[in-house]
N, CA, C and O atoms as CSV, one atom per row, in Angstrom:
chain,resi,resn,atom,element,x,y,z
A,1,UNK,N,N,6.105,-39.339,-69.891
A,1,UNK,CA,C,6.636,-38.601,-71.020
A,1,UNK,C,C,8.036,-38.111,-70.694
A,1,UNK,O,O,8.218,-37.415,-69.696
A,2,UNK,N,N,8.913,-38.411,-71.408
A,2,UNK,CA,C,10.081,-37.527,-71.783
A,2,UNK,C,C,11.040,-38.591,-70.518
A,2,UNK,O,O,12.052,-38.088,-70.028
A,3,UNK,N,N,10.691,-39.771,-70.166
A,3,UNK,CA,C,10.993,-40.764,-69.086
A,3,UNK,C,C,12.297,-41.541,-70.258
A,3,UNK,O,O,12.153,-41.766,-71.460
A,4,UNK,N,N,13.731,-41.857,-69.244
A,4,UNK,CA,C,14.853,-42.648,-69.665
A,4,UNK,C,C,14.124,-44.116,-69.811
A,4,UNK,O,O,13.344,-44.648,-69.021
A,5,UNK,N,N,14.585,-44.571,-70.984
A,5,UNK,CA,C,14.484,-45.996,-71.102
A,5,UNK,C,C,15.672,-46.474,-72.052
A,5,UNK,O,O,16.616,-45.924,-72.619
A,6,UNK,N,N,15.133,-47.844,-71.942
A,6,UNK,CA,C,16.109,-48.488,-72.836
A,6,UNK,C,C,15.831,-47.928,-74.599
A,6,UNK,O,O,14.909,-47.570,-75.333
A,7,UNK,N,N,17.207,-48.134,-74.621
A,7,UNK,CA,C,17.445,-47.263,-75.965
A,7,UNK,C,C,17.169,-48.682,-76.907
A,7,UNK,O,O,17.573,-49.713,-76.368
A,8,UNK,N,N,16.427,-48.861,-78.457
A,8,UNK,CA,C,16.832,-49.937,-78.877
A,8,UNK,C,C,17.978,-50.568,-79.436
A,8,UNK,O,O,18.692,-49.589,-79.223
A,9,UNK,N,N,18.721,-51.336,-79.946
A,9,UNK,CA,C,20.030,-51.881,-80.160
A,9,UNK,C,C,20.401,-51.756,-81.767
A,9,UNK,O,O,21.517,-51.505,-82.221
A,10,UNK,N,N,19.451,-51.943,-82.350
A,10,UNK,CA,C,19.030,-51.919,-83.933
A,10,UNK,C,C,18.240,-50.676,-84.012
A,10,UNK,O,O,17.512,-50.207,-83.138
A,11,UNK,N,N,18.505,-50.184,-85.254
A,11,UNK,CA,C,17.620,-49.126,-85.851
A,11,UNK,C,C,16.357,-49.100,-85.929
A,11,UNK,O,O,16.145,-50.197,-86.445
A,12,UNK,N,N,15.533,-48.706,-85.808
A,12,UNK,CA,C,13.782,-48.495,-85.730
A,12,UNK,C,C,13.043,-47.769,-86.885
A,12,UNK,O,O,12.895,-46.547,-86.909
A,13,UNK,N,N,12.686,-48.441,-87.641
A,13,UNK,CA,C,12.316,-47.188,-88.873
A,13,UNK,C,C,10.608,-46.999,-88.246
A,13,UNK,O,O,9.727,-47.656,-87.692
A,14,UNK,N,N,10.864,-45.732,-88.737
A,14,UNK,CA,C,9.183,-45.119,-88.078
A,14,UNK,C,C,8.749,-44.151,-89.082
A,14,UNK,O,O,9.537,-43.581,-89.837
A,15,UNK,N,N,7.261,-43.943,-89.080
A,15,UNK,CA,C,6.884,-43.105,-90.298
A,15,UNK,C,C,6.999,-41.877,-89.744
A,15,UNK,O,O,6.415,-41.516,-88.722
A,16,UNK,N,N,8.069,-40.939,-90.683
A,16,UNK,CA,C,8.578,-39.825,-90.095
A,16,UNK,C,C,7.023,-38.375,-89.708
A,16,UNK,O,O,6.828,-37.423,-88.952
A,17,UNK,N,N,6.389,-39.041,-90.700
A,17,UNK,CA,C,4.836,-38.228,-89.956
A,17,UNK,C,C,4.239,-38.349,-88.615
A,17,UNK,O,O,3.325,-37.673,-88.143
A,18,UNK,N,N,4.982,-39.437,-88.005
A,18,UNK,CA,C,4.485,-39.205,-86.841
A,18,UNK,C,C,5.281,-38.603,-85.616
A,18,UNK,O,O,4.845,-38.304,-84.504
A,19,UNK,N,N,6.588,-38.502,-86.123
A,19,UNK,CA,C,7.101,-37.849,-85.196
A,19,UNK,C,C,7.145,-36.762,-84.710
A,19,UNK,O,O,7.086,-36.040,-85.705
A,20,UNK,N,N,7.226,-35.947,-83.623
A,20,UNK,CA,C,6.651,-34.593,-83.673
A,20,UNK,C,C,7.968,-33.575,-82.991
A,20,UNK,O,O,9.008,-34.211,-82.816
A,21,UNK,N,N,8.003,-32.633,-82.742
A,21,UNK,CA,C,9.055,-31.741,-82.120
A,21,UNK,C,C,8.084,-30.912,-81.635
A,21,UNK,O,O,6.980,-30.770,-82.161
A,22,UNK,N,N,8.777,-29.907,-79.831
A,22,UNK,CA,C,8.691,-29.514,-79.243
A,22,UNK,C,C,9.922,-29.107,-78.845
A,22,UNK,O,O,10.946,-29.726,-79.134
A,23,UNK,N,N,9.882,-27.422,-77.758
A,23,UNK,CA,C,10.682,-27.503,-77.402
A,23,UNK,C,C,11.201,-28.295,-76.265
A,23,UNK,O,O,10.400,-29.165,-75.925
A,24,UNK,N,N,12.051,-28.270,-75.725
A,24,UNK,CA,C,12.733,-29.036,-74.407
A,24,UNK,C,C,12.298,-28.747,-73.311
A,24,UNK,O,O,12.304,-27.529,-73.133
A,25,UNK,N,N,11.895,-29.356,-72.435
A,25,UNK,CA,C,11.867,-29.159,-70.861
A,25,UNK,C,C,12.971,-29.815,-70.250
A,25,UNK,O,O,13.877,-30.436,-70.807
A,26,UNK,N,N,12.703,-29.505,-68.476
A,26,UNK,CA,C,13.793,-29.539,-67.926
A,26,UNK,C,C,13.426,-31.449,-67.564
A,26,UNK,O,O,14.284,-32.331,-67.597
A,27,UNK,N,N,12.264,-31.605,-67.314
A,27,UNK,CA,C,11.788,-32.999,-67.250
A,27,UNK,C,C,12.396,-34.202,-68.762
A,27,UNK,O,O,12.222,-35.416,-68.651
A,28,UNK,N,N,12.915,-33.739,-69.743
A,28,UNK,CA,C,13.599,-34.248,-70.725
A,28,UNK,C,C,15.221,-34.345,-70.629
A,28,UNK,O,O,15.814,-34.990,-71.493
A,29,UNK,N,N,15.973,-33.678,-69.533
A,29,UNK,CA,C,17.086,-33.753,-70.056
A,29,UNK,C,C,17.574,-35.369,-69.214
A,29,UNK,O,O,18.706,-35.740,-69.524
A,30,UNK,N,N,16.886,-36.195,-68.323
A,30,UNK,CA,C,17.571,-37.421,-68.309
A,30,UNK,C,C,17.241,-38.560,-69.613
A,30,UNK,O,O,17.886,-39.578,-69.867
A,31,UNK,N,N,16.513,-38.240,-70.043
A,31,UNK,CA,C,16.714,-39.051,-71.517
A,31,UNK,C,C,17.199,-38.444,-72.577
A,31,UNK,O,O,17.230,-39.214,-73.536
A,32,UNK,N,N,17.608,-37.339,-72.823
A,32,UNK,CA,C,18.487,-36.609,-73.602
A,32,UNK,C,C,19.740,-36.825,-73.041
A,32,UNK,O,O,20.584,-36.769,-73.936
A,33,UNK,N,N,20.261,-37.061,-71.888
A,33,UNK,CA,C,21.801,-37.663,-71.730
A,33,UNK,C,C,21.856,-38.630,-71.929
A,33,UNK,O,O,22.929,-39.014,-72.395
A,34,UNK,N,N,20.838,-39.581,-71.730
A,34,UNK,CA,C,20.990,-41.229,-71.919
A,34,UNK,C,C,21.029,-40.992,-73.504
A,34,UNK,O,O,22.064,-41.579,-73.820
A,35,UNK,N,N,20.541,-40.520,-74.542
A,35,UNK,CA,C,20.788,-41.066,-76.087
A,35,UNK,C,C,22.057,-40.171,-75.991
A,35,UNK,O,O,23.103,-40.796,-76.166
A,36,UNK,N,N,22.166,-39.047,-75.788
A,36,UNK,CA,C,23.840,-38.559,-76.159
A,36,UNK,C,C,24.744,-39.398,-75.559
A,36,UNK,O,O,25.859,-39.384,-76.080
A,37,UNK,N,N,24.570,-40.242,-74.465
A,37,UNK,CA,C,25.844,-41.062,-74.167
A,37,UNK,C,C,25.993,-42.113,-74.933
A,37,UNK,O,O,27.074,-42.690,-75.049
A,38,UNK,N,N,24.789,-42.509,-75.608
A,38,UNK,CA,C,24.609,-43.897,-76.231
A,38,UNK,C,C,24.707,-43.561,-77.664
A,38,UNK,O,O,24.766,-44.561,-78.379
A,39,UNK,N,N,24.734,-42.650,-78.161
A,39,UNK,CA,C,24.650,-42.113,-79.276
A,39,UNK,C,C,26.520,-41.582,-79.703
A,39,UNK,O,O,27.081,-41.735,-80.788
A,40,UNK,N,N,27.050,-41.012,-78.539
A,40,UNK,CA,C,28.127,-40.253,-78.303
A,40,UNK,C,C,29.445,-41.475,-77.563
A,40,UNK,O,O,30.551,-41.026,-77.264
A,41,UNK,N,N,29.233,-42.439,-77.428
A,41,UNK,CA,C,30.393,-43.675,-76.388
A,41,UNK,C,C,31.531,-42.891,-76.557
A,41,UNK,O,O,31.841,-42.646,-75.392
A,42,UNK,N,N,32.437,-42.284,-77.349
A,42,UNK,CA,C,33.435,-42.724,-77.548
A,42,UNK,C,C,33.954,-41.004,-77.316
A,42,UNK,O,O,35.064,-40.629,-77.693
A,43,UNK,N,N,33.154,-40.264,-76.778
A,43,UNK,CA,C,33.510,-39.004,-76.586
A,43,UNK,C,C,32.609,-38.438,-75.476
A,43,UNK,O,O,31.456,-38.753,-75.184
A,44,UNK,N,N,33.614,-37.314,-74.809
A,44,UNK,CA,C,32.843,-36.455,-73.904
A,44,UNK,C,C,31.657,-36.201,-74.114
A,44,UNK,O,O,31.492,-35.690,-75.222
A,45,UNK,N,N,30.244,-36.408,-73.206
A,45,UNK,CA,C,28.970,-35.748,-73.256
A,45,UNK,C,C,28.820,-34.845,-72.454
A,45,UNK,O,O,29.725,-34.765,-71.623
A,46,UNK,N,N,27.835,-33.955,-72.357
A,46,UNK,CA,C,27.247,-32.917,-71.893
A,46,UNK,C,C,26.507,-33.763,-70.576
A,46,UNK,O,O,25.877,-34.809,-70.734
A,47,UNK,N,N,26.769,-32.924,-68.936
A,47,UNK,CA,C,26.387,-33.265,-68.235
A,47,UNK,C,C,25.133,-32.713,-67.901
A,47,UNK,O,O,24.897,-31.568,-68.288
A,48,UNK,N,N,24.146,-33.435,-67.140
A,48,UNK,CA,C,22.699,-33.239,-67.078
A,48,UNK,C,C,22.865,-31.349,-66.912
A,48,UNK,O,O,22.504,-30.389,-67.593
A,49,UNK,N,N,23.475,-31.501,-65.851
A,49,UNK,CA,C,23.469,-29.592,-65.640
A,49,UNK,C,C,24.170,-28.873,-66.861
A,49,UNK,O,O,23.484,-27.916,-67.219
A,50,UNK,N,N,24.940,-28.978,-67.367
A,50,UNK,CA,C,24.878,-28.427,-68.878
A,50,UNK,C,C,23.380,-28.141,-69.917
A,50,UNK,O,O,22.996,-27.191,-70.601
A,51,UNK,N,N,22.937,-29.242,-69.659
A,51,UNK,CA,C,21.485,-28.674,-70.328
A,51,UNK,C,C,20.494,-27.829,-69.776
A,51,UNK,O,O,19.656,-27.082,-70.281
A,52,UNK,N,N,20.841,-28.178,-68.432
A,52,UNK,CA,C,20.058,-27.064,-67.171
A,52,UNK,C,C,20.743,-25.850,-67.696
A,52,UNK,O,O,20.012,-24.902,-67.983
A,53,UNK,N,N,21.745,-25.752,-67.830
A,53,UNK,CA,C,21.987,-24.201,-68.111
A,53,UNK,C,C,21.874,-23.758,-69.348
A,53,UNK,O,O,21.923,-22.549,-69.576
A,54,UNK,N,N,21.702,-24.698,-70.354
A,54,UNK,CA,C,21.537,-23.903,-71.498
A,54,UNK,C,C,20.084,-23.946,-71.847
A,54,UNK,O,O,19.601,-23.196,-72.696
A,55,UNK,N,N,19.291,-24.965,-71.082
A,55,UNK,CA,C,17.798,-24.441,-71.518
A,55,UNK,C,C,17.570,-22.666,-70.892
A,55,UNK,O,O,16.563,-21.976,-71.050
A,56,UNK,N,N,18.658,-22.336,-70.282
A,56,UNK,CA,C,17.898,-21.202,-69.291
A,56,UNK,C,C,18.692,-20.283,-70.481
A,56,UNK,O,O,18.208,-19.154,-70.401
A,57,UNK,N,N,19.598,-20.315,-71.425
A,57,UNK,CA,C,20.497,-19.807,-72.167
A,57,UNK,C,C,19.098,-18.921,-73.409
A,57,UNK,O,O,18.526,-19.564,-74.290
A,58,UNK,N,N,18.801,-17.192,-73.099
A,58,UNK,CA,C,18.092,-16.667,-73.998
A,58,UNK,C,C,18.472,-16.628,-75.089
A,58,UNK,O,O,17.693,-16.203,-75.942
A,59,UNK,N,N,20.157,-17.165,-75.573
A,59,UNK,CA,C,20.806,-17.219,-77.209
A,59,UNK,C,C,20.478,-18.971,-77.824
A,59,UNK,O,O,20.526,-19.367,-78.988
A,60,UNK,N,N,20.180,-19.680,-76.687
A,60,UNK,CA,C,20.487,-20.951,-77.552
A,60,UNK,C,C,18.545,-21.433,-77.868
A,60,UNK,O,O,17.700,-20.544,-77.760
A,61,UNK,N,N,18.214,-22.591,-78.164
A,61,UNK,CA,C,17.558,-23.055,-78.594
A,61,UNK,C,C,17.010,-24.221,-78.690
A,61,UNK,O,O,17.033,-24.527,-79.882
A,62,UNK,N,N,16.341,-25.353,-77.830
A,62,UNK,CA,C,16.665,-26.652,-77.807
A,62,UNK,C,C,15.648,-27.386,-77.960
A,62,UNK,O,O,14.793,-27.327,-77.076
A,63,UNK,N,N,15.473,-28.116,-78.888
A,63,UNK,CA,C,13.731,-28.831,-79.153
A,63,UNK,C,C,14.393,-30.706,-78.963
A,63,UNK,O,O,15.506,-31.225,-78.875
A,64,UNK,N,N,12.994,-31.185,-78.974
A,64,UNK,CA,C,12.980,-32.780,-78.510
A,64,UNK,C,C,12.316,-33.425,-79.785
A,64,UNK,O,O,11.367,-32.741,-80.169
A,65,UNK,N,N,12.518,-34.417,-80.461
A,65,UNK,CA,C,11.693,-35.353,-81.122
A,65,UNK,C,C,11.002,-36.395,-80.225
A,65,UNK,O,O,11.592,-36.830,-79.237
A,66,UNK,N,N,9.908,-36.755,-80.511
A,66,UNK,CA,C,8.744,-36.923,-79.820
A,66,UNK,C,C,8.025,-38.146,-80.561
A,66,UNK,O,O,7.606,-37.937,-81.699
A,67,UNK,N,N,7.853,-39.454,-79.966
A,67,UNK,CA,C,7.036,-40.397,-80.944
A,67,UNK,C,C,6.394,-41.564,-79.726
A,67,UNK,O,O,6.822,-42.272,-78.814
A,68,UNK,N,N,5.300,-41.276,-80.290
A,68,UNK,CA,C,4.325,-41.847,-78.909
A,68,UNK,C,C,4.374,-41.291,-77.474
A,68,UNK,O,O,4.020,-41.925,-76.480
A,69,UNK,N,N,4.989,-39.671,-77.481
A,69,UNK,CA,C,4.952,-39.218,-75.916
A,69,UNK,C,C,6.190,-39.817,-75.787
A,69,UNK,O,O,6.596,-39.155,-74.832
A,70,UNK,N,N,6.881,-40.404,-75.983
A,70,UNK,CA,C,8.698,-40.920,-75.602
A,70,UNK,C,C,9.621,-39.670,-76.357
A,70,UNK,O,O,9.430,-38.973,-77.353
A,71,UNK,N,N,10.503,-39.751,-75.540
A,71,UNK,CA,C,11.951,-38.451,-76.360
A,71,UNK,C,C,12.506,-39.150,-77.193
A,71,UNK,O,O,12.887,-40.148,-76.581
A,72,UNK,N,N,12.854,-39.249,-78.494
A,72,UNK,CA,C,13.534,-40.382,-79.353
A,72,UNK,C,C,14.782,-39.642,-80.302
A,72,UNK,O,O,15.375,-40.305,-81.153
A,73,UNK,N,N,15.140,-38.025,-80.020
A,73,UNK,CA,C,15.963,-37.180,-80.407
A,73,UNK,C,C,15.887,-35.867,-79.618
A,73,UNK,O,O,15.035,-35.381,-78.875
A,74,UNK,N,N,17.248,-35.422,-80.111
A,74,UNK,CA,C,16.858,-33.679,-79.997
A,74,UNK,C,C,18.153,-33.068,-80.589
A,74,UNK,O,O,19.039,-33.845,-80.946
A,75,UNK,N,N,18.344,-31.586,-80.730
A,75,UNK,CA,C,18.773,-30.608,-81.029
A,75,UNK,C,C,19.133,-29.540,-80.789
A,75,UNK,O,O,18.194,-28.791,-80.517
A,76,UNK,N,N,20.065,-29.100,-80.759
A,76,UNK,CA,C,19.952,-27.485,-80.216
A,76,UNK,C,C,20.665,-26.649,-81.588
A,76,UNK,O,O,21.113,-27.251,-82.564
A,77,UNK,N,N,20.667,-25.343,-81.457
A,77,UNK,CA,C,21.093,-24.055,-82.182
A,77,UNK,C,C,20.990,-22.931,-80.926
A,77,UNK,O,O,20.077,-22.725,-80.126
A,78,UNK,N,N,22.579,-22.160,-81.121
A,78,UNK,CA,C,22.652,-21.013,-80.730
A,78,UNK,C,C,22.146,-19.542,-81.589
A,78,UNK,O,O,21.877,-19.676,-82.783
A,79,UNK,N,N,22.056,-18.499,-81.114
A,79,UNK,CA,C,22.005,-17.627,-82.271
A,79,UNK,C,C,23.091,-16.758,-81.753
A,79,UNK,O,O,23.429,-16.328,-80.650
A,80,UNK,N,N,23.517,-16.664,-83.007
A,80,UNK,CA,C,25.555,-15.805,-82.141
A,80,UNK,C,C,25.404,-14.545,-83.196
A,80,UNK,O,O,25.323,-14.696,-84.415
A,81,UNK,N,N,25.386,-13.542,-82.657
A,81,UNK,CA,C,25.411,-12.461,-83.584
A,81,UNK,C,C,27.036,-11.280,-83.580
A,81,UNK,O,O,27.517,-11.058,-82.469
A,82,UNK,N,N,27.480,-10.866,-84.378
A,82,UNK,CA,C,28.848,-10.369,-84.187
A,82,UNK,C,C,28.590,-8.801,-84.341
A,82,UNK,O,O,29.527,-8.009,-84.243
């Protein structure tokens, strides 16, 4: 679970009922850099320890999409209050 693989090349349509969300573990963030780099080519990504520190971040927020036990997205939100 939550293991880097090959990303597919073409789009994948999937029935969005089965996909599920959770939040993030720390065991998710090498396949969460692999789709942000593959997702992101053409711009700076977030390095593995960037997510190490913001999962530990009590303002931010970071969940995984989930389909068959594989990571196939994710997300984050801060909460910034003034």
């Amino acid at each position: 679970s939550g293991r880097a693989t090959d990303l597919p090349s073409e789009p994948v349509r999937v029935d969005i009922r089965a996909v599920q969300t959770r939040p993030m573990r720390a065991s998710d963030i090498e396949t969460v850099a692999k789709i942000q780099r593959e997702s992101f080519s053409k711009i700076e990504t977030w390095s593995p320890q960037s997510y190490v520190t913001e999962l530990a971040n009590k303002q931010a927020a970071y969940r995984v999409a989930v389909l068959d036990e594989q990571v196939i997205g994710f997300g984050g939100i801060w909460t910034v209050m003034d």
